[in-house]
Amino acid sequence: MKTLNDQSIEFPFIAPHLRNMDNEHNAAKSPAKAAHVNMMTDCIIANMPADGLRSILRGLLGENTSNTAGLTKLASKYLVNTKPSFIPELFSTSGGSPQPTSDLQRIQSRYRCLMGCGFGFESVELLTTVIQQIHNLEWDERATEGEEFLDILATIDGDIVQSITAVQKLLLTSSGMRPMNTEDSKTIATLREVLHACRSIAIARGQDFPFDRGLCCLEKLIEGTGNEIQRLQKNEIRRTNGFQSSKSALESFQLGPAEVPRMFMGLWQFSSPAWGTASRSKIDRHFRKHVDYGLIAYDMADHYGDAEVTFGQFRSGQEDSEKIYCATKWAVFEPIQVTKEVVDANVSERLTAINATSVELLQFHWQDYNDHQYVEAARLIEMHPNVQSLGLCNFDSDHMCEILESGVKAVSNQVQFSLIDLRPTFKMAESCRKHNVKLLTYGSLCGGFLADKWVGKPAPNLFDENMTPSHRKYFEMINIWGGWILFQELLNILARIGSKHNVSVSSAAIRWVLDHDYVGAVIIGARMGISEHIDENLKAFSFILDVEDKKAIQNVLNRSRAKDIFEAMGDCGAEYRQIRRKVQRPNAQIESGSIAESLNQPPTATRLRGEIERQTPPNATSSGVLDTSPPQTAQSWGSEGLQQVGILSREAQFGKFSLENILSVPDVPRPHPPPRSPTPSADSFNDPITCNMLSFPVALGLFDRVFTRGAKSTEIVQAILIFTYWKEPAEIRTWLLVGYAIRMCIELGWHELKPVTQKPRTSTDELSIREARNIERTWLVLFVYDRSLSLQLDKPWMIDQNNLISKASGWYQEEYAVPGGDLLLSAFVSLRLISAEFLELSSSTKSDSQKFRSEILSKLLNTELNTWEKDWLPKFEDEMVAPPQQFLVNFYGLHLRLLLNSYTLQQSLKAAKKGSAVSKSALWQCSSSAIGMLENITKVIGPLKQLYFVQDSVHVMTAYAAIFLIKLLLSLPKNLRSDLETQSLQAILLSSDTFSEQCATQMTGCAMQSRFLKNLVGKYHRLKSHANNQVREHGVHSHQPDNPTSLESLHNRMNTDVGTSYQVPRPLQSYQNTGELTDSTSINGSTPDFSTELLHDKEIWDGLLTDAGFWMSEGNLLSDNSLPR
């Protein structure tokens, strides 16, 4: 449960929903931007071939991944502006079998772009119109033209699978798949209806149903359990009971309890139609052929399109199904809470997908090493009764060993390994030998480049028609490894070896990998139904590399930059976590690529020192002393006292720039570097005192080491605050980590800190004084945060008031204080002391005298807040205080006034049921505070163009202020509501416009806030309209509460046609202390126009607000693509 507080929340960066993009509004409101394109640049764009532009664009994205957001945004706008007004005829029926018209390719390109931009439901809508034109067409499957038409239908079938995958990504949350809203439910239902109609026609004609794969994926999405998949088949398919080893004619090895061949067939190609698509029947024929040749082991994953479902249905239909081995994956890319129930649910989902009672090998990928739950997750997988063996996927050596040394048994680790990527030879090899783990290697053929057809060929055009995503991925690896010329030398060596042994280049490359004792099997990508190379692949088992062969290969490898790849990319799997380290190798020639560029950096004295130096902010000198001249680079940012939204964004995580830290010493000009201090906190390369920053990599290291080494320091406390104060939305460890930081501070003696007037002056050294103030500043920030968390989580606070805290009102006036920043902190501490005092008093209020005491406390509260404003607000008019800081202190003060007065207002409303008058003072204090907060957004921070940088708590508090006003309006009769309604709705809508004007893209917190505020006003008008209809239908309101059935009916009328499986979820946590109006039956003798039970029913409010874009119980705005579907 979260209430209004100072917690910062990072919003997900997801492409907007196309149907919610208002072009005319955006055009009117968006600020003008520089859009001039140099004439020579325009000449390039106008004359470069399309495939050349694609190659250049990919290069730009590779060099700077931040360009991806801009590409997605502009592509989204293009798709909106070019939306066709109608769909032309896509097939011609003249001359026998149907033929595609030229418009089909254009429509296919469009819906594929929609998928890529995150518009999954829009792509489904467009696909549905295509299929509607197909289901009445007739063709002869035996004729050549009919076969060609079936190939076209197979590509559309693959597109359906891809569109469902895009929808699943939109619905996926850390706790599972969220429900769809009404409109999107209709979209999916329409596609299902059309596909079933096509299926019925195909059965009636005795033809194969061409969209079997797509319909299976769709049913799995709708049903969730996958049971419907089986019912789609003409005959019920039994579940496979498990693998039984048998003697293989191929080279084999022991993998847990199973003996399997040393070649697995990989089904990654199912994840995208870019590798081609085929009908289910062709796919099954290729599966069968591989099995007949002894290739019985298959590697797949939960995110490889419909690979699991297609494989599972094939295997279940085979008489020798128990001889076919399944290795699938559970990949955790987003934060989750690991529990036995979560693991059981994911294992069950895998079993349903592969249609089996157990899985032979479940390979586990965990994205975020900072979240150490991966050890517990691996343990639960290994212990699961329906998992025969646990494997790992893309784990590096250290984290793999951590799991194994905890007592968990893993039999394999799937990593990239080839003649081009030698990273497993540096560290992973010894770890595998030590723990008896076998590697399952992918990329061993470098995406198809290690093949005869590339011998003697020039570097490819990556966007030729026959280039696949694998080619594009591994071509960059080749460039990093040594470039195309050296690669040609390697290919020539492999070709000579192949000629010697009568095998291909590919077979020689596979054999080289297999000859490492820690390698269990290579995974060879299979384009099932498209092409197969069974004979060629099996020749890898027909020979061995002799000493001469290995020496010739090694001579080329010695001239490669294999070690640099290990240094630049990190250990196995690091490329997926994008951990980059800059290194330099003398005289190395690098051709292109983002990673390659990182290798071409100047050498540094030590890696750690050099990394920190490269991360020093643009306005810091090499000595760490700040240059006060204005920053000149595009990477710097000036937020004038505000923090950038998403401090833990991917850009920061990957070390692309450093972030100013409010806890470290500020931008105070000093003519010379201060004398060095012998204390550990003054270490030259991570000292926040001299560097004026605590960069993410430094915080990351401190954060990781705190638990393993039990270290304690000021910087570690700051690191914990950074990891919790600016956190990911799904982060759930905040309370525990802050508690750990507080205990650490107590061990350091901070609870006994005294104000400067009560302690002897021990030093006049500037650095020592600044270090002491840095500790005090951290303790005060921790106090404010502790009280905020106590308020929002309804748990006891942990930091008592010591002398420093109680005297904090003068702390900002001490020597070396930070202008503006320390003043703001002192004001916040004073504000938290007021709230703590009031809450303690109000919690002791008894029911008999509750209203009377509440009114007295309200008067005392408002008197204290008035005094606080009188004392503090004028101080923020000083020229040294940044305008955004003036905004913050006023905004948070208004929020506290709203929050605490709401208690009195609620008691007053409860007393009104017995005929008492509502407290006009509380009503005015609450409404004026909420409106004042919104007006501060519009009139104070809005003109400063700084909304993009505000703490996310400003977004949350703004949302709560708007919610309060809407609930208040719904509780008042018409005679009291009219004036307040106009003012409130105007404040909400103006705030929405202000946020909209300042959102960098449609995927930021400002954009989500703008959409939520508009949706909230829309919900209010719909409720009001419904209430008016009730009055017209029934004459007057009943004074009895509506029954649950009518309430549910009201909810469903506001979210029409939402089936039971798509209902908005009911948050489990209660919503407290937010100024919620829980009762509103009679106010001064008047009756509200709305159902009293509706206002009282928290679950319905939670559902309605969630549908509008705000998760009440979590205090979190939802992106447009994260809204309940």
mmCIF file of C-alpha atoms in Angstrom, residues 399-567:
data_model
loop_
_atom_site.group_PDB
_atom_site.id
_atom_site.type_symbol
_atom_site.label_atom_id
_atom_site.label_comp_id
_atom_site.label_asym_id
_atom_site.label_seq_id
_atom_site.Cartn_x
_atom_site.Cartn_y
_atom_site.Cartn_z
ATOM 1 C CA HIS A 399 26.863 -16.411 -10.682
ATOM 2 C CA MET A 400 26.734 -19.983 -11.944
ATOM 3 C CA CYS A 401 29.194 -20.983 -9.218
ATOM 4 C CA GLU A 402 27.167 -19.065 -6.645
ATOM 5 C CA ILE A 403 24.124 -21.189 -7.450
ATOM 6 C CA LEU A 404 26.063 -24.456 -7.524
ATOM 7 C CA GLU A 405 27.952 -23.746 -4.310
ATOM 8 C CA SER A 406 24.655 -23.047 -2.542
ATOM 9 C CA GLY A 407 23.816 -26.725 -2.969
ATOM 10 C CA VAL A 408 21.646 -26.461 -6.071
ATOM 11 C CA LYS A 409 22.401 -29.050 -8.768
ATOM 12 C CA ALA A 410 22.443 -27.743 -12.331
ATOM 13 C CA VAL A 411 23.525 -30.052 -15.129
ATOM 14 C CA SER A 412 24.095 -27.501 -17.888
ATOM 15 C CA ASN A 413 24.590 -23.866 -18.831
ATOM 16 C CA GLN A 414 23.579 -22.633 -22.273
ATOM 17 C CA VAL A 415 25.993 -19.983 -23.575
ATOM 18 C CA GLN A 416 27.348 -18.613 -26.830
ATOM 19 C CA PHE A 417 30.539 -20.370 -27.970
ATOM 20 C CA SER A 418 32.217 -20.492 -31.359
ATOM 21 C CA LEU A 419 35.503 -19.839 -33.129
ATOM 22 C CA ILE A 420 34.482 -16.183 -33.060
ATOM 23 C CA ASP A 421 33.318 -16.015 -29.441
ATOM 24 C CA LEU A 422 35.878 -17.686 -27.187
ATOM 25 C CA ARG A 423 34.673 -16.252 -23.890
ATOM 26 C CA PRO A 424 33.885 -19.667 -22.320
ATOM 27 C CA THR A 425 37.591 -20.590 -22.575
ATOM 28 C CA PHE A 426 38.692 -17.827 -20.205
ATOM 29 C CA LYS A 427 36.741 -18.512 -17.004
ATOM 30 C CA MET A 428 33.719 -20.695 -17.669
ATOM 31 C CA ALA A 429 35.727 -23.770 -18.660
ATOM 32 C CA GLU A 430 37.351 -24.255 -15.265
ATOM 33 C CA SER A 431 34.063 -23.632 -13.452
ATOM 34 C CA CYS A 432 32.346 -26.298 -15.557
ATOM 35 C CA ARG A 433 35.089 -28.830 -14.862
ATOM 36 C CA LYS A 434 34.990 -28.096 -11.144
ATOM 37 C CA HIS A 435 31.225 -28.547 -10.822
ATOM 38 C CA ASN A 436 30.656 -31.146 -13.585
ATOM 39 C CA VAL A 437 28.454 -28.833 -15.630
ATOM 40 C CA LYS A 438 28.166 -29.254 -19.379
ATOM 41 C CA LEU A 439 27.799 -26.350 -21.777
ATOM 42 C CA LEU A 440 25.056 -26.336 -24.376
ATOM 43 C CA THR A 441 26.420 -23.911 -26.939
ATOM 44 C CA TYR A 442 24.560 -21.752 -29.408
ATOM 45 C CA GLY A 443 25.938 -19.451 -32.086
ATOM 46 C CA SER A 444 28.532 -22.106 -32.907
ATOM 47 C CA LEU A 445 28.035 -21.476 -36.631
ATOM 48 C CA CYS A 446 27.976 -17.711 -36.124
ATOM 49 C CA GLY A 447 24.464 -17.356 -37.481
ATOM 50 C CA GLY A 448 25.386 -19.240 -40.683
ATOM 51 C CA PHE A 449 28.567 -17.298 -41.494
ATOM 52 C CA LEU A 450 30.793 -20.302 -40.710
ATOM 53 C CA ALA A 451 29.772 -21.977 -43.946
ATOM 54 C CA ASP A 452 31.221 -22.821 -47.352
ATOM 55 C CA LYS A 453 29.130 -20.210 -49.135
ATOM 56 C CA TRP A 454 30.985 -17.362 -47.415
ATOM 57 C CA VAL A 455 34.494 -18.505 -48.368
ATOM 58 C CA GLY A 456 36.105 -15.840 -50.535
ATOM 59 C CA LYS A 457 33.031 -13.618 -50.446
ATOM 60 C CA PRO A 458 32.999 -9.891 -49.661
ATOM 61 C CA ALA A 459 31.346 -8.596 -46.506
ATOM 62 C CA PRO A 460 27.584 -8.950 -46.896
ATOM 63 C CA ASN A 461 24.870 -6.367 -47.223
ATOM 64 C CA LEU A 462 23.017 -7.188 -44.030
ATOM 65 C CA PHE A 463 19.649 -6.234 -45.480
ATOM 66 C CA ASP A 464 19.733 -8.325 -48.579
ATOM 67 C CA GLU A 465 16.656 -10.476 -48.969
ATOM 68 C CA ASN A 466 18.410 -13.632 -47.742
ATOM 69 C CA MET A 467 19.864 -12.020 -44.589
ATOM 70 C CA THR A 468 18.273 -13.111 -41.296
ATOM 71 C CA PRO A 469 18.380 -11.548 -37.803
ATOM 72 C CA SER A 470 21.058 -14.117 -36.938
ATOM 73 C CA HIS A 471 23.282 -12.819 -39.728
ATOM 74 C CA ARG A 472 22.921 -9.271 -38.470
ATOM 75 C CA LYS A 473 23.628 -10.276 -34.878
ATOM 76 C CA TYR A 474 26.765 -12.300 -35.572
ATOM 77 C CA PHE A 475 28.226 -9.983 -38.199
ATOM 78 C CA GLU A 476 28.917 -7.503 -35.408
ATOM 79 C CA MET A 477 30.679 -10.256 -33.467
ATOM 80 C CA ILE A 478 32.911 -10.916 -36.472
ATOM 81 C CA ASN A 479 33.862 -7.260 -36.658
ATOM 82 C CA ILE A 480 34.773 -7.172 -32.980
ATOM 83 C CA TRP A 481 36.681 -10.449 -33.183
ATOM 84 C CA GLY A 482 39.006 -9.241 -35.936
ATOM 85 C CA GLY A 483 37.115 -8.104 -38.987
ATOM 86 C CA TRP A 484 36.080 -9.643 -42.263
ATOM 87 C CA ILE A 485 39.606 -10.085 -43.658
ATOM 88 C CA LEU A 486 40.798 -12.168 -40.718
ATOM 89 C CA PHE A 487 37.478 -14.025 -40.811
ATOM 90 C CA GLN A 488 38.189 -14.967 -44.433
ATOM 91 C CA GLU A 489 41.524 -16.410 -43.327
ATOM 92 C CA LEU A 490 39.704 -18.542 -40.796
ATOM 93 C CA LEU A 491 37.181 -19.692 -43.397
ATOM 94 C CA ASN A 492 40.002 -20.697 -45.748
ATOM 95 C CA ILE A 493 41.659 -22.729 -42.987
ATOM 96 C CA LEU A 494 38.343 -24.438 -42.220
ATOM 97 C CA ALA A 495 37.760 -25.074 -45.923
ATOM 98 C CA ARG A 496 41.164 -26.819 -46.222
ATOM 99 C CA ILE A 497 40.382 -28.906 -43.138
ATOM 100 C CA GLY A 498 36.973 -29.723 -44.586
ATOM 101 C CA SER A 499 38.491 -30.804 -47.871
ATOM 102 C CA LYS A 500 40.940 -33.008 -45.985
ATOM 103 C CA HIS A 501 38.179 -34.809 -44.083
ATOM 104 C CA ASN A 502 35.504 -34.568 -46.789
ATOM 105 C CA VAL A 503 33.257 -32.344 -44.678
ATOM 106 C CA SER A 504 32.001 -28.770 -44.897
ATOM 107 C CA VAL A 505 33.259 -25.625 -43.207
ATOM 108 C CA SER A 506 30.256 -25.819 -40.877
ATOM 109 C CA SER A 507 31.097 -29.374 -39.825
ATOM 110 C CA ALA A 508 34.678 -28.369 -39.066
ATOM 111 C CA ALA A 509 33.479 -25.408 -36.968
ATOM 112 C CA ILE A 510 31.051 -27.630 -35.038
ATOM 113 C CA ARG A 511 33.733 -30.272 -34.453
ATOM 114 C CA TRP A 512 36.093 -27.653 -32.998
ATOM 115 C CA VAL A 513 33.484 -26.689 -30.393
ATOM 116 C CA LEU A 514 32.610 -30.317 -29.596
ATOM 117 C CA ASP A 515 36.263 -31.133 -28.956
ATOM 118 C CA HIS A 516 36.218 -29.122 -25.711
ATOM 119 C CA ASP A 517 35.699 -31.498 -22.795
ATOM 120 C CA TYR A 518 33.298 -29.158 -20.962
ATOM 121 C CA VAL A 519 30.949 -28.900 -23.966
ATOM 122 C CA GLY A 520 28.024 -31.294 -23.884
ATOM 123 C CA ALA A 521 26.293 -30.409 -27.129
ATOM 124 C CA VAL A 522 26.046 -27.755 -29.786
ATOM 125 C CA ILE A 523 22.662 -26.267 -30.637
ATOM 126 C CA ILE A 524 22.086 -25.891 -34.363
ATOM 127 C CA GLY A 525 19.277 -23.604 -35.482
ATOM 128 C CA ALA A 526 16.570 -25.392 -37.447
ATOM 129 C CA ARG A 527 14.179 -23.619 -39.805
ATOM 130 C CA MET A 528 11.524 -26.304 -39.584
ATOM 131 C CA GLY A 529 9.383 -26.516 -42.680
ATOM 132 C CA ILE A 530 11.659 -24.083 -44.557
ATOM 133 C CA SER A 531 15.028 -25.756 -45.016
ATOM 134 C CA GLU A 532 17.116 -28.508 -43.444
ATOM 135 C CA HIS A 533 20.778 -29.540 -43.494
ATOM 136 C CA ILE A 534 20.592 -32.849 -41.697
ATOM 137 C CA ASP A 535 23.229 -34.705 -43.710
ATOM 138 C CA GLU A 536 25.711 -31.860 -43.475
ATOM 139 C CA ASN A 537 25.185 -31.373 -39.734
ATOM 140 C CA LEU A 538 25.633 -35.085 -38.987
ATOM 141 C CA LYS A 539 29.027 -35.126 -40.711
ATOM 142 C CA ALA A 540 30.391 -33.279 -37.678
ATOM 143 C CA PHE A 541 30.371 -36.699 -35.982
ATOM 144 C CA SER A 542 32.261 -38.428 -38.835
ATOM 145 C CA PHE A 543 35.794 -37.211 -38.074
ATOM 146 C CA ILE A 544 38.110 -35.690 -35.497
ATOM 147 C CA LEU A 545 40.425 -32.722 -35.727
ATOM 148 C CA ASP A 546 44.054 -33.795 -35.612
ATOM 149 C CA VAL A 547 46.951 -31.847 -34.111
ATOM 150 C CA GLU A 548 47.761 -30.171 -37.417
ATOM 151 C CA ASP A 549 44.158 -29.029 -37.859
ATOM 152 C CA LYS A 550 43.985 -27.542 -34.366
ATOM 153 C CA LYS A 551 47.322 -25.788 -34.768
ATOM 154 C CA ALA A 552 46.246 -24.149 -38.038
ATOM 155 C CA ILE A 553 43.039 -22.896 -36.438
ATOM 156 C CA GLN A 554 44.884 -21.655 -33.359
ATOM 157 C CA ASN A 555 47.305 -19.642 -35.482
ATOM 158 C CA VAL A 556 44.377 -17.567 -36.730
ATOM 159 C CA LEU A 557 42.779 -17.303 -33.304
ATOM 160 C CA ASN A 558 46.038 -15.983 -31.862
ATOM 161 C CA ARG A 559 45.747 -12.983 -34.165
ATOM 162 C CA SER A 560 42.142 -12.332 -33.217
ATOM 163 C CA ARG A 561 40.959 -10.132 -30.399
ATOM 164 C CA ALA A 562 39.257 -12.859 -28.411
ATOM 165 C CA LYS A 563 40.527 -11.578 -25.091
ATOM 166 C CA ASP A 564 39.329 -8.089 -25.925
ATOM 167 C CA ILE A 565 35.841 -9.478 -26.536
ATOM 168 C CA PHE A 566 35.940 -11.031 -23.089
ATOM 169 C CA GLU A 567 37.111 -7.744 -21.587
#
